Amino acid sequence: MSTFAENISAQLQAIERSGLYRTRQQTASACAPVVRVRGEDLLAFNSNDYLGLANDERIIEAFKEGLSLYGAGSGASHLISGHSQAHTRLENKLAKLLSPYIEQAGALYFCTGYMANLAVMTSLVDSVKGGAEIFSEERNHASIIDAVRLSRAAFSVYPHCDTQALSKLLSKSSAKLKVVVTDGVFSMDGDLAPLKELARICESEDAILVVDDAHGFGVLGESGKGMLEHYAVSSPQIIYMGTLGKAAGVSGAFVCANSVFIDWMIQRARPYIYTTAAPPACAHALLRSVDLITGSEGVSKRKHLQELIHLFKLGVGEQFKLDAKGDVLKNREYRLLDSSTPIQPLIIGSNEDVLRASQTLFEEGLWVTAIRAPTVPVGSARLRITMSATHTAQHVERLLSVLKKI
């Protein structure tokens, strides 16, 4: 073994000893409440398919139709020959959807949310040479953290949901361009950013507010339009990113902002310019998905999802006897975080304990992923339990029954 490989091997062994070694589970079925893993059918509570559209027959048929119309791939980047009418139709639909909240809205479709965040932050900073400063939320997603670093702008990190601390930081800044960036729904905690107050502060400080609503789009708001609808926030300062591979059930992401900034991204956003466009069939399928999200069926799916969340939280309270602080199982460190979203994190504490809990669930026929550092802070390892509208009350009761054994 070469010195290079020996060095990596030693580091991998250290990762494994610390309980942080990561492995992939291979599924042999579609994304659904029951999936096949290692030859076993497992009841899964770890998908971000919040509305159950990933395996919806109507989305599948729309995908097939897109394949018959456009083929399997796009063939090139958007600015060469890969931009299809399906991409344009999807972007126009999304821009119209969010136009009540974003002035002169335009939209841009990306292959992934990670790419979308990289594109937004780097092209924003590129618009003001040497004069931008970014203010990033403490618990932002890794894609935002990387985007901030790659932008090469000066940046500060403000404490979780602490708008007073943010306001003080902004008031001290003399940057030509101030950018506040936050998750909408925090992916590991399930809580919401105080968007109304953030928008107010950004308007008063003439700062741009970038909102990554990966876990809110499709889930929050009467029509599923996400955090902006949920809080009834409209502002010319907002740049909005929504993911289309979670509640929307397909793949990719989009950025919605003033059409002037969308045009700027087409000119300057390297993650958009220098990558092959997503297959047009994906965009074609998403046209159907967006219609389902915003229609009457989407309303009923979100209602059922909230009923399941309530049932779960009620069951945890009854079985584990939560106290006023949300602590579970007296004399233990377990606690359920306060979340009204499909993300219901049960804090276990140590890496060893959370891995043991996840394995016990697996052996009992349930699949719930153990989340450890660096995804979450050291000492806050957790079971990240997620609900889908395709789960039933019986599924939730089964989960509660097995959690009680742990």
Coordinates of C-alpha atoms in Angstrom, one line a residue:
M1 CA 0.0 0.0 0.0
S2 CA 1.3 3.5 -0.9
T3 CA 2.0 6.1 1.7
F4 CA -1.0 8.0 0.4
A5 CA -3.4 5.0 0.8
E6 CA -1.9 4.2 4.2
N7 CA -2.5 7.7 5.5
I8 CA -6.1 7.6 4.3
S9 CA -6.6 4.1 5.8
A10 CA -5.4 5.3 9.2
Q11 CA -7.8 8.2 9.1
L12 CA -10.7 6.0 8.1
Q13 CA -9.9 3.7 11.1
A14 CA -10.0 6.7 13.4
I15 CA -13.4 7.7 12.0
E16 CA -14.7 4.2 12.6
R17 CA -13.4 4.1 16.2
S18 CA -15.2 7.4 16.9
G19 CA -18.5 6.0 15.8
L20 CA -18.6 8.4 12.8
Y21 CA -18.0 6.0 9.9
R22 CA -20.7 6.3 7.2
T23 CA -22.2 3.5 5.2
R24 CA -24.7 3.4 2.4
Q25 CA -27.8 1.2 2.5
Q26 CA -28.9 -0.1 -0.9
T27 CA -32.6 0.0 -1.7
A28 CA -34.2 -2.5 -4.1
S29 CA -37.6 -0.7 -4.5
A30 CA -39.1 2.6 -5.1
C31 CA -39.2 5.4 -2.5
A32 CA -42.3 4.6 -0.5
P33 CA -43.3 4.0 3.2
V34 CA -42.2 0.4 2.8
V35 CA -38.9 -0.2 1.1
R36 CA -36.7 -3.2 0.5
V37 CA -33.3 -3.1 2.0
R38 CA -30.9 -6.1 2.5
G39 CA -33.6 -8.4 1.3
E40 CA -36.0 -7.2 4.0
D41 CA -39.2 -5.0 3.7
L42 CA -38.8 -2.1 6.1
L43 CA -41.2 0.6 7.2
A44 CA -39.1 3.8 6.4
F45 CA -39.2 7.1 8.4
N46 CA -36.1 8.7 6.8
S47 CA -37.1 10.0 3.4
N48 CA -37.7 13.6 2.4
D49 CA -40.5 12.6 0.1
Y50 CA -42.9 14.5 2.3
L51 CA -46.0 14.4 0.0
G52 CA -45.4 10.9 -1.3
L53 CA -45.0 12.0 -4.9
A54 CA -41.7 10.2 -5.7
N55 CA -43.7 7.0 -6.5
D56 CA -46.9 8.6 -7.6
E57 CA -48.3 7.0 -10.8
R58 CA -49.2 10.4 -12.3
I59 CA -45.7 11.7 -11.9
I60 CA -44.3 8.4 -13.3
E61 CA -46.6 8.7 -16.4
A62 CA -45.5 12.4 -16.8
F63 CA -41.9 11.3 -16.7
K64 CA -42.5 8.6 -19.3
E65 CA -44.3 11.2 -21.5
G66 CA -41.3 13.5 -21.1
L67 CA -38.9 10.7 -22.1
S68 CA -40.9 10.1 -25.3
L69 CA -40.9 13.8 -26.1
Y70 CA -37.3 14.7 -25.2
G71 CA -35.3 11.5 -24.8
A72 CA -33.2 10.5 -21.8
G73 CA -30.8 13.4 -21.6
S74 CA -30.3 17.1 -22.5
G75 CA -27.1 16.6 -24.4
A76 CA -25.4 19.9 -23.4
S77 CA -25.4 22.8 -21.0
H78 CA -28.3 25.3 -21.0
L79 CA -26.3 27.9 -23.0
I80 CA -25.2 25.4 -25.7
S81 CA -28.2 23.3 -26.7
G82 CA -29.5 21.7 -23.6
H83 CA -32.3 24.1 -22.7
S84 CA -35.7 22.7 -23.7
Q85 CA -39.2 24.1 -23.8
A86 CA -39.9 21.9 -20.8
H87 CA -37.3 23.8 -18.8
T88 CA -38.8 27.1 -19.8
R89 CA -42.3 26.0 -19.0
L90 CA -41.3 24.9 -15.6
E91 CA -39.4 28.1 -14.8
N92 CA -42.3 30.2 -16.0
K93 CA -44.7 28.2 -13.8
L94 CA -42.5 28.5 -10.7
A95 CA -42.0 32.2 -11.3
K96 CA -45.8 32.8 -11.6
L97 CA -46.4 30.7 -8.5
L98 CA -44.1 32.9 -6.3
S99 CA -44.9 36.2 -8.0
P100 CA -47.1 37.4 -5.1
Y101 CA -44.1 37.3 -2.9
I102 CA -41.2 38.3 -5.2
E103 CA -41.2 41.5 -7.3
Q104 CA -41.0 40.9 -11.1
A105 CA -40.3 37.2 -10.4
G106 CA -38.2 35.1 -12.6
A107 CA -37.0 31.5 -12.0
L108 CA -34.0 29.3 -12.9
Y109 CA -34.0 25.5 -12.8
F110 CA -30.9 23.7 -11.5
C111 CA -29.8 20.0 -11.3
T112 CA -29.5 20.1 -7.5
G113 CA -30.1 22.4 -4.6
Y114 CA -26.4 22.3 -3.8
M115 CA -25.6 23.8 -7.2
A116 CA -28.4 26.4 -6.8
N117 CA -26.9 27.6 -3.5
L118 CA -23.4 27.8 -5.0
A119 CA -24.7 29.7 -8.0
V120 CA -26.7 32.2 -5.9
M121 CA -23.9 33.1 -3.4
T122 CA -21.1 33.3 -5.9
S123 CA -23.0 35.3 -8.5
L124 CA -24.3 37.7 -5.8
V125 CA -20.8 38.4 -4.6
D126 CA -19.6 38.7 -8.2
S127 CA -22.1 41.6 -8.7
V128 CA -20.1 43.9 -6.4
K129 CA -16.4 43.5 -6.7
G130 CA -14.6 43.5 -3.3
G131 CA -17.6 45.0 -1.5
A132 CA -19.9 42.2 -0.3
E133 CA -20.4 40.7 3.2
I134 CA -22.4 37.7 4.0
F135 CA -24.3 36.9 7.3
S136 CA -25.0 33.2 7.5
E137 CA -27.3 31.4 10.0
E138 CA -25.5 29.1 12.5
R139 CA -27.4 26.0 11.5
N140 CA -27.4 26.5 7.7
H141 CA -27.1 23.5 5.4
A142 CA -23.6 22.4 4.2
S143 CA -24.4 23.6 0.7
I144 CA -24.8 27.2 2.0
I145 CA -21.7 27.0 4.1
D146 CA -19.7 25.9 1.1
A147 CA -21.3 28.5 -1.1
V148 CA -20.3 31.2 1.4
R149 CA -16.7 30.0 1.5
L150 CA -16.4 29.7 -2.3
S151 CA -17.8 33.2 -2.8
R152 CA -14.6 34.5 -1.1
A153 CA -16.6 37.3 0.5
A154 CA -16.2 38.4 4.1
F155 CA -18.7 36.6 6.3
S156 CA -20.1 36.3 9.8
V157 CA -22.1 33.6 11.4
Y158 CA -25.0 34.7 13.6
P159 CA -26.6 32.5 16.4
H160 CA -29.5 30.3 15.6
C161 CA -32.7 32.4 15.0
D162 CA -31.2 35.3 16.9
T163 CA -32.5 38.3 15.0
Q164 CA -31.1 40.8 17.5
A165 CA -27.6 39.5 17.0
L166 CA -28.0 39.6 13.3
S167 CA -29.3 43.2 13.4
K168 CA -26.3 44.3 15.3
L169 CA -23.9 42.7 12.9
L170 CA -25.6 44.3 9.9
S171 CA -25.6 47.7 11.5
K172 CA -21.8 47.6 12.0
S173 CA -21.2 46.5 8.4
S174 CA -20.1 49.1 5.8
A175 CA -20.2 46.6 2.9
K176 CA -21.6 47.8 -0.5
L177 CA -23.7 44.6 -0.6
K178 CA -25.0 42.9 2.5
V179 CA -26.4 39.3 2.2
V180 CA -28.3 37.4 4.9
V181 CA -28.7 33.7 4.1
T182 CA -30.7 31.2 6.0
D183 CA -32.5 27.8 5.8
G184 CA -36.3 28.2 5.8
V185 CA -36.9 24.9 7.6
F186 CA -33.7 23.7 9.4
S187 CA -33.1 20.2 8.0
M188 CA -31.8 18.5 11.2
D189 CA -34.0 20.3 13.8
G190 CA -37.2 20.8 11.9
D191 CA -37.8 24.3 13.2
L192 CA -38.5 27.4 11.2
A193 CA -36.5 30.6 10.5
P194 CA -38.2 33.8 11.8
L195 CA -38.7 34.9 8.2
K196 CA -41.0 37.9 8.8
E197 CA -38.5 39.5 11.2
L198 CA -35.6 38.6 8.9
A199 CA -37.3 40.3 5.9
R200 CA -38.0 43.4 8.0
I201 CA -34.4 43.7 9.2
C202 CA -33.1 43.1 5.7
E203 CA -35.3 45.8 4.2
S204 CA -34.3 48.3 7.0
E205 CA -30.6 47.5 6.4
D206 CA -30.9 47.3 2.6
A207 CA -29.6 43.7 2.7
I208 CA -30.5 40.8 0.4
L209 CA -32.2 37.9 2.1
V210 CA -31.5 34.5 0.6
V211 CA -33.9 31.7 1.8
D212 CA -33.1 28.0 1.2
D213 CA -36.6 26.5 1.5
A214 CA -35.6 23.0 0.6
H215 CA -37.8 21.4 3.3
G216 CA -40.6 24.0 3.1
F217 CA -41.6 24.1 -0.5
G218 CA -44.6 21.8 -1.0
V219 CA -45.0 21.3 2.7
L220 CA -45.8 24.8 4.2
G221 CA -48.4 27.3 3.2
E222 CA -52.1 26.7 2.2
S223 CA -51.0 26.1 -1.4
G224 CA -47.7 24.5 -0.7
K225 CA -45.7 27.6 -1.8
G226 CA -43.4 27.3 1.2
M227 CA -42.1 29.7 3.8
L228 CA -43.1 32.8 1.9
E229 CA -46.8 31.8 1.8
H230 CA -46.6 30.4 5.3
Y231 CA -45.5 33.7 6.8
A232 CA -47.2 35.9 4.1
V233 CA -43.8 37.6 3.4
S234 CA -43.2 39.6 0.3
S235 CA -40.1 41.6 -0.3
P236 CA -38.0 42.9 -3.2
Q237 CA -35.0 41.9 -1.1
I238 CA -35.7 38.1 -1.3
I239 CA -33.9 35.5 -3.3
Y240 CA -35.7 32.1 -2.8
M241 CA -34.3 28.6 -3.4
G242 CA -36.7 25.6 -3.5
T243 CA -35.8 22.0 -3.9
L244 CA -37.7 19.8 -6.3
G245 CA -36.4 16.4 -5.2
K246 CA -38.1 16.4 -1.8
A247 CA -41.8 17.3 -1.5
A248 CA -42.0 17.7 -5.3
G249 CA -40.8 14.1 -5.6
V250 CA -38.6 14.3 -8.7
S251 CA -35.2 16.0 -8.9
G252 CA -33.4 19.3 -9.1
A253 CA -34.1 22.8 -7.6
F254 CA -35.0 26.3 -8.6
V255 CA -34.1 29.9 -7.7
C256 CA -36.8 32.5 -7.8
A257 CA -35.9 36.2 -7.6
N258 CA -36.3 39.5 -9.4
S259 CA -35.9 38.7 -13.2
V260 CA -32.9 41.1 -13.4
F261 CA -31.0 38.8 -10.9
I262 CA -32.1 35.7 -12.8
D263 CA -30.7 37.2 -16.0
W264 CA -27.4 38.0 -14.1
M265 CA -27.1 34.4 -13.0
I266 CA -27.5 33.1 -16.6
Q267 CA -24.6 35.4 -17.5
R268 CA -22.3 34.8 -14.4
A269 CA -23.3 31.8 -12.3
R270 CA -20.7 29.2 -13.1
P271 CA -22.5 26.2 -11.5
Y272 CA -25.4 27.0 -14.0
I273 CA -23.3 27.8 -17.1
Y274 CA -20.8 25.0 -17.0
T275 CA -22.9 21.9 -16.4
T276 CA -25.0 19.7 -18.5
A277 CA -28.7 20.6 -18.2
A278 CA -31.0 18.3 -16.3
P279 CA -32.9 15.9 -18.5
P280 CA -36.0 17.7 -19.9
A281 CA -38.1 14.7 -18.9
C282 CA -37.4 15.7 -15.2
A283 CA -38.8 19.2 -15.9
H284 CA -41.8 17.8 -17.8
A285 CA -42.6 15.5 -14.8
L286 CA -42.2 18.5 -12.4
L287 CA -44.9 20.4 -14.3
R288 CA -47.3 17.7 -13.2
S289 CA -45.8 17.6 -9.7
V290 CA -46.3 21.4 -9.1
D291 CA -49.9 21.1 -10.2
L292 CA -50.5 18.4 -7.7
I293 CA -48.7 20.3 -4.9
T294 CA -50.7 23.5 -5.4
G295 CA -54.1 21.9 -6.1
S296 CA -56.8 20.5 -3.8
E297 CA -55.0 17.2 -3.5
G298 CA -51.9 19.0 -2.2
V299 CA -54.1 20.6 0.5
S300 CA -55.4 17.3 1.6
K301 CA -52.0 15.7 1.6
R302 CA -50.6 18.5 3.9
K303 CA -53.6 18.1 6.2
H304 CA -53.0 14.4 6.5
L305 CA -49.3 15.0 7.1
Q306 CA -50.1 17.4 10.0
E307 CA -52.4 14.8 11.5
L308 CA -49.6 12.2 11.4
I309 CA -47.2 14.7 13.0
H310 CA -49.7 15.5 15.8
L311 CA -50.3 11.7 16.3
F312 CA -46.6 11.1 16.6
K313 CA -45.9 14.0 19.1
L314 CA -49.0 13.0 21.1
G315 CA -47.8 9.4 21.2
V316 CA -44.3 10.4 22.3
G317 CA -45.8 12.5 25.1
E318 CA -47.9 9.6 26.3
Q319 CA -45.4 6.8 26.0
F320 CA -42.2 8.7 27.1
K321 CA -43.8 11.1 29.5
L322 CA -42.4 14.4 28.2
D323 CA -41.8 17.0 30.8
A324 CA -42.2 20.8 30.2
K325 CA -38.7 21.0 28.7
G326 CA -39.4 18.2 26.2
D327 CA -37.2 15.7 28.0
V328 CA -38.0 12.1 27.3
L329 CA -37.4 9.0 29.5
K330 CA -36.6 10.3 33.0
N331 CA -32.9 10.3 33.9
R332 CA -31.9 9.9 30.3
E333 CA -30.7 12.5 27.8
Y334 CA -33.3 11.6 25.1
R335 CA -35.5 14.5 24.0
L336 CA -37.8 15.3 21.1
L337 CA -37.1 18.7 19.5
D338 CA -40.0 21.1 19.2
S339 CA -40.9 20.9 15.5
S340 CA -44.2 21.3 13.7
T341 CA -42.8 20.0 10.4
P342 CA -42.4 16.5 9.1
I343 CA -38.9 16.5 10.5
Q344 CA -39.1 15.1 14.0
P345 CA -35.6 14.7 15.6
L346 CA -35.2 12.5 18.7
I347 CA -31.9 13.5 20.4
I348 CA -30.1 10.5 21.7
G349 CA -26.7 12.1 22.5
S350 CA -23.7 9.8 21.9
N351 CA -22.7 8.2 18.6
E352 CA -22.7 4.8 20.1
D353 CA -26.2 5.1 21.6
V354 CA -27.8 6.5 18.4
L355 CA -26.2 3.8 16.2
R356 CA -27.5 1.2 18.7
A357 CA -31.0 2.7 18.6
S358 CA -31.0 2.8 14.8
Q359 CA -29.9 -0.8 14.6
T360 CA -32.6 -1.9 17.1
L361 CA -35.2 -0.2 14.9
F362 CA -33.8 -1.9 11.8
E363 CA -34.0 -5.3 13.5
E364 CA -37.6 -4.5 14.3
G365 CA -38.4 -3.7 10.7
L366 CA -38.1 0.1 10.8
W367 CA -35.6 2.2 8.9
V368 CA -34.7 5.4 10.7
T369 CA -31.3 7.0 10.0
A370 CA -28.8 7.9 12.8
I371 CA -27.4 11.4 12.3
R372 CA -24.1 12.3 13.8
A373 CA -21.4 15.0 13.7
P374 CA -20.4 16.9 11.7
T375 CA -24.0 17.0 10.3
V376 CA -25.1 17.9 13.8
P377 CA -23.2 19.3 16.8
V378 CA -21.1 16.8 18.8
G379 CA -23.1 15.3 21.6
S380 CA -26.5 15.8 19.8
A381 CA -26.6 12.6 17.7
R382 CA -30.1 11.9 16.8
L383 CA -32.7 9.8 15.1
R384 CA -34.0 12.0 12.3
I385 CA -37.6 10.8 12.0
T386 CA -39.4 12.1 8.9
M387 CA -43.1 11.7 8.0
S388 CA -44.7 11.4 4.6
A389 CA -48.3 11.9 3.5
T390 CA -48.2 8.3 2.3
H391 CA -47.7 7.0 5.9
T392 CA -50.8 5.9 7.8
A393 CA -51.8 6.3 11.4
Q394 CA -51.0 2.6 11.8
H395 CA -47.4 3.2 10.5
V396 CA -46.9 5.9 13.1
E397 CA -48.3 3.7 15.9
R398 CA -45.9 1.0 14.9
L399 CA -43.0 3.4 15.1
L400 CA -44.1 4.6 18.5
S401 CA -44.4 1.0 19.7
V402 CA -40.8 0.2 18.7
L403 CA -39.4 3.4 20.0
K404 CA -40.9 2.5 23.4
K405 CA -38.8 -0.7 23.4
I406 CA -35.6 1.4 22.9

